Amino acid sequence: MVYTLSSGVSTSLNETHNFEAIFRIAATNHLMLVRFRSQGCPAVAVDWEHDEYTSDGRLVARYQSFERLCPSGERQNGWRKFDRTGQLVSETDNLC
């Protein structure tokens, strides 16, 4: 699936956003996409929510990530990690 993030720029989410690597998910765990939302056409804001599970299906963390295109053309992005009880564990302002 291809989403346009700015005028004339199309990127495949699978090619540019390896969330397992970004969030440093253990090889034995897996991510499940819970929600995806984009705003604008072309998209100027994209949000993702993922849940991380162990190999036996136990929820260990939740992630919220985003990418925004400012009117100036600059991209802003980041993510937050929450433990299974909803407490913020870590965050960053750069997905790259």
PDB file of C-alpha atoms in Angstrom, residues 9-81:
ATOM      1  CA  VAL A   9       6.691  12.203  -2.690  1.00  0.00           C
ATOM      2  CA  SER A  10       5.240   8.714  -2.271  1.00  0.00           C
ATOM      3  CA  THR A  11       6.662   6.221   0.191  1.00  0.00           C
ATOM      4  CA  SER A  12       5.798   2.668   1.066  1.00  0.00           C
ATOM      5  CA  LEU A  13       5.235   2.279   4.788  1.00  0.00           C
ATOM      6  CA  ASN A  14       6.944  -1.084   4.736  1.00  0.00           C
ATOM      7  CA  GLU A  15      10.043   0.367   3.069  1.00  0.00           C
ATOM      8  CA  THR A  16      10.462   3.490   5.206  1.00  0.00           C
ATOM      9  CA  HIS A  17       9.042   2.499   8.571  1.00  0.00           C
ATOM     10  CA  ASN A  18      10.424  -0.735   9.973  1.00  0.00           C
ATOM     11  CA  PHE A  19       8.656  -0.375  13.310  1.00  0.00           C
ATOM     12  CA  GLU A  20      10.230  -3.523  14.766  1.00  0.00           C
ATOM     13  CA  ALA A  21      13.668  -1.961  14.251  1.00  0.00           C
ATOM     14  CA  ILE A  22      12.585   1.543  15.293  1.00  0.00           C
ATOM     15  CA  PHE A  23      11.087   0.286  18.572  1.00  0.00           C
ATOM     16  CA  ARG A  24      13.854  -2.337  19.014  1.00  0.00           C
ATOM     17  CA  ILE A  25      11.428  -5.218  19.386  1.00  0.00           C
ATOM     18  CA  ALA A  26      12.952  -8.465  20.647  1.00  0.00           C
ATOM     19  CA  ALA A  27      13.237 -11.122  17.933  1.00  0.00           C
ATOM     20  CA  THR A  28      10.886 -13.378  19.919  1.00  0.00           C
ATOM     21  CA  ASN A  29       8.167 -10.701  20.114  1.00  0.00           C
ATOM     22  CA  HIS A  30       5.913  -9.301  17.405  1.00  0.00           C
ATOM     23  CA  LEU A  31       4.049  -6.069  16.665  1.00  0.00           C
ATOM     24  CA  MET A  32       0.430  -5.812  15.698  1.00  0.00           C
ATOM     25  CA  LEU A  33      -0.863  -2.671  13.975  1.00  0.00           C
ATOM     26  CA  VAL A  34      -3.880  -1.529  15.986  1.00  0.00           C
ATOM     27  CA  ARG A  35      -4.687   1.748  14.282  1.00  0.00           C
ATOM     28  CA  PHE A  36      -3.552   3.804  11.331  1.00  0.00           C
ATOM     29  CA  ARG A  37      -4.867   7.268  10.553  1.00  0.00           C
ATOM     30  CA  SER A  38      -3.880   9.871   7.991  1.00  0.00           C
ATOM     31  CA  GLN A  39      -5.152  13.405   7.565  1.00  0.00           C
ATOM     32  CA  GLY A  40      -5.185  15.540   4.457  1.00  0.00           C
ATOM     33  CA  CYS A  41      -4.795  14.790   0.808  1.00  0.00           C
ATOM     34  CA  PRO A  42      -1.943  14.571   0.235  1.00  0.00           C
ATOM     35  CA  ALA A  43      -1.407  13.362   3.791  1.00  0.00           C
ATOM     36  CA  VAL A  44       0.128  15.946   6.103  1.00  0.00           C
ATOM     37  CA  ALA A  45      -0.302  13.898   9.288  1.00  0.00           C
ATOM     38  CA  VAL A  46       0.001  10.158   9.843  1.00  0.00           C
ATOM     39  CA  ASP A  47      -0.494   8.325  13.146  1.00  0.00           C
ATOM     40  CA  TRP A  48       0.112   4.675  14.011  1.00  0.00           C
ATOM     41  CA  GLU A  49      -0.644   2.614  17.103  1.00  0.00           C
ATOM     42  CA  HIS A  50       1.002  -0.773  17.661  1.00  0.00           C
ATOM     43  CA  ASP A  51       0.824  -3.409  20.383  1.00  0.00           C
ATOM     44  CA  GLU A  52       3.827  -5.600  21.204  1.00  0.00           C
ATOM     45  CA  TYR A  53       3.221  -9.222  22.188  1.00  0.00           C
ATOM     46  CA  THR A  54       5.462 -12.004  23.418  1.00  0.00           C
ATOM     47  CA  SER A  55       5.591 -15.297  21.529  1.00  0.00           C
ATOM     48  CA  ASP A  56       2.964 -16.702  23.923  1.00  0.00           C
ATOM     49  CA  GLY A  57       0.569 -13.811  23.200  1.00  0.00           C
ATOM     50  CA  ARG A  58       1.130 -11.672  26.303  1.00  0.00           C
ATOM     51  CA  LEU A  59       0.851  -7.890  25.788  1.00  0.00           C
ATOM     52  CA  VAL A  60       4.078  -6.195  26.900  1.00  0.00           C
ATOM     53  CA  ALA A  61       3.928  -2.688  25.429  1.00  0.00           C
ATOM     54  CA  ARG A  62       1.939  -0.219  23.355  1.00  0.00           C
ATOM     55  CA  TYR A  63       3.388   2.311  20.921  1.00  0.00           C
ATOM     56  CA  GLN A  64       2.063   5.543  19.442  1.00  0.00           C
ATOM     57  CA  SER A  65       4.017   7.049  16.553  1.00  0.00           C
ATOM     58  CA  PHE A  66       3.451   9.962  14.229  1.00  0.00           C
ATOM     59  CA  GLU A  67       4.746  11.812  11.194  1.00  0.00           C
ATOM     60  CA  ARG A  68       3.756  15.393  10.328  1.00  0.00           C
ATOM     61  CA  LEU A  69       4.505  17.580   7.337  1.00  0.00           C
ATOM     62  CA  CYS A  70       4.709  21.249   8.342  1.00  0.00           C
ATOM     63  CA  PRO A  71       3.609  24.025   5.978  1.00  0.00           C
ATOM     64  CA  SER A  72       7.310  24.820   5.518  1.00  0.00           C
ATOM     65  CA  GLY A  73       7.848  21.299   4.105  1.00  0.00           C
ATOM     66  CA  GLU A  74       9.794  20.092   7.159  1.00  0.00           C
ATOM     67  CA  ARG A  75       8.913  16.655   8.530  1.00  0.00           C
ATOM     68  CA  GLN A  76       8.448  16.031  12.233  1.00  0.00           C
ATOM     69  CA  ASN A  77       8.117  12.554  13.650  1.00  0.00           C
ATOM     70  CA  GLY A  78       8.387  10.588  16.854  1.00  0.00           C
ATOM     71  CA  TRP A  79       7.025   7.844  19.050  1.00  0.00           C
ATOM     72  CA  ARG A  80       6.055   6.951  22.599  1.00  0.00           C
ATOM     73  CA  LYS A  81       6.255   3.584  24.320  1.00  0.00           C
TER      74      LYS A  81
END
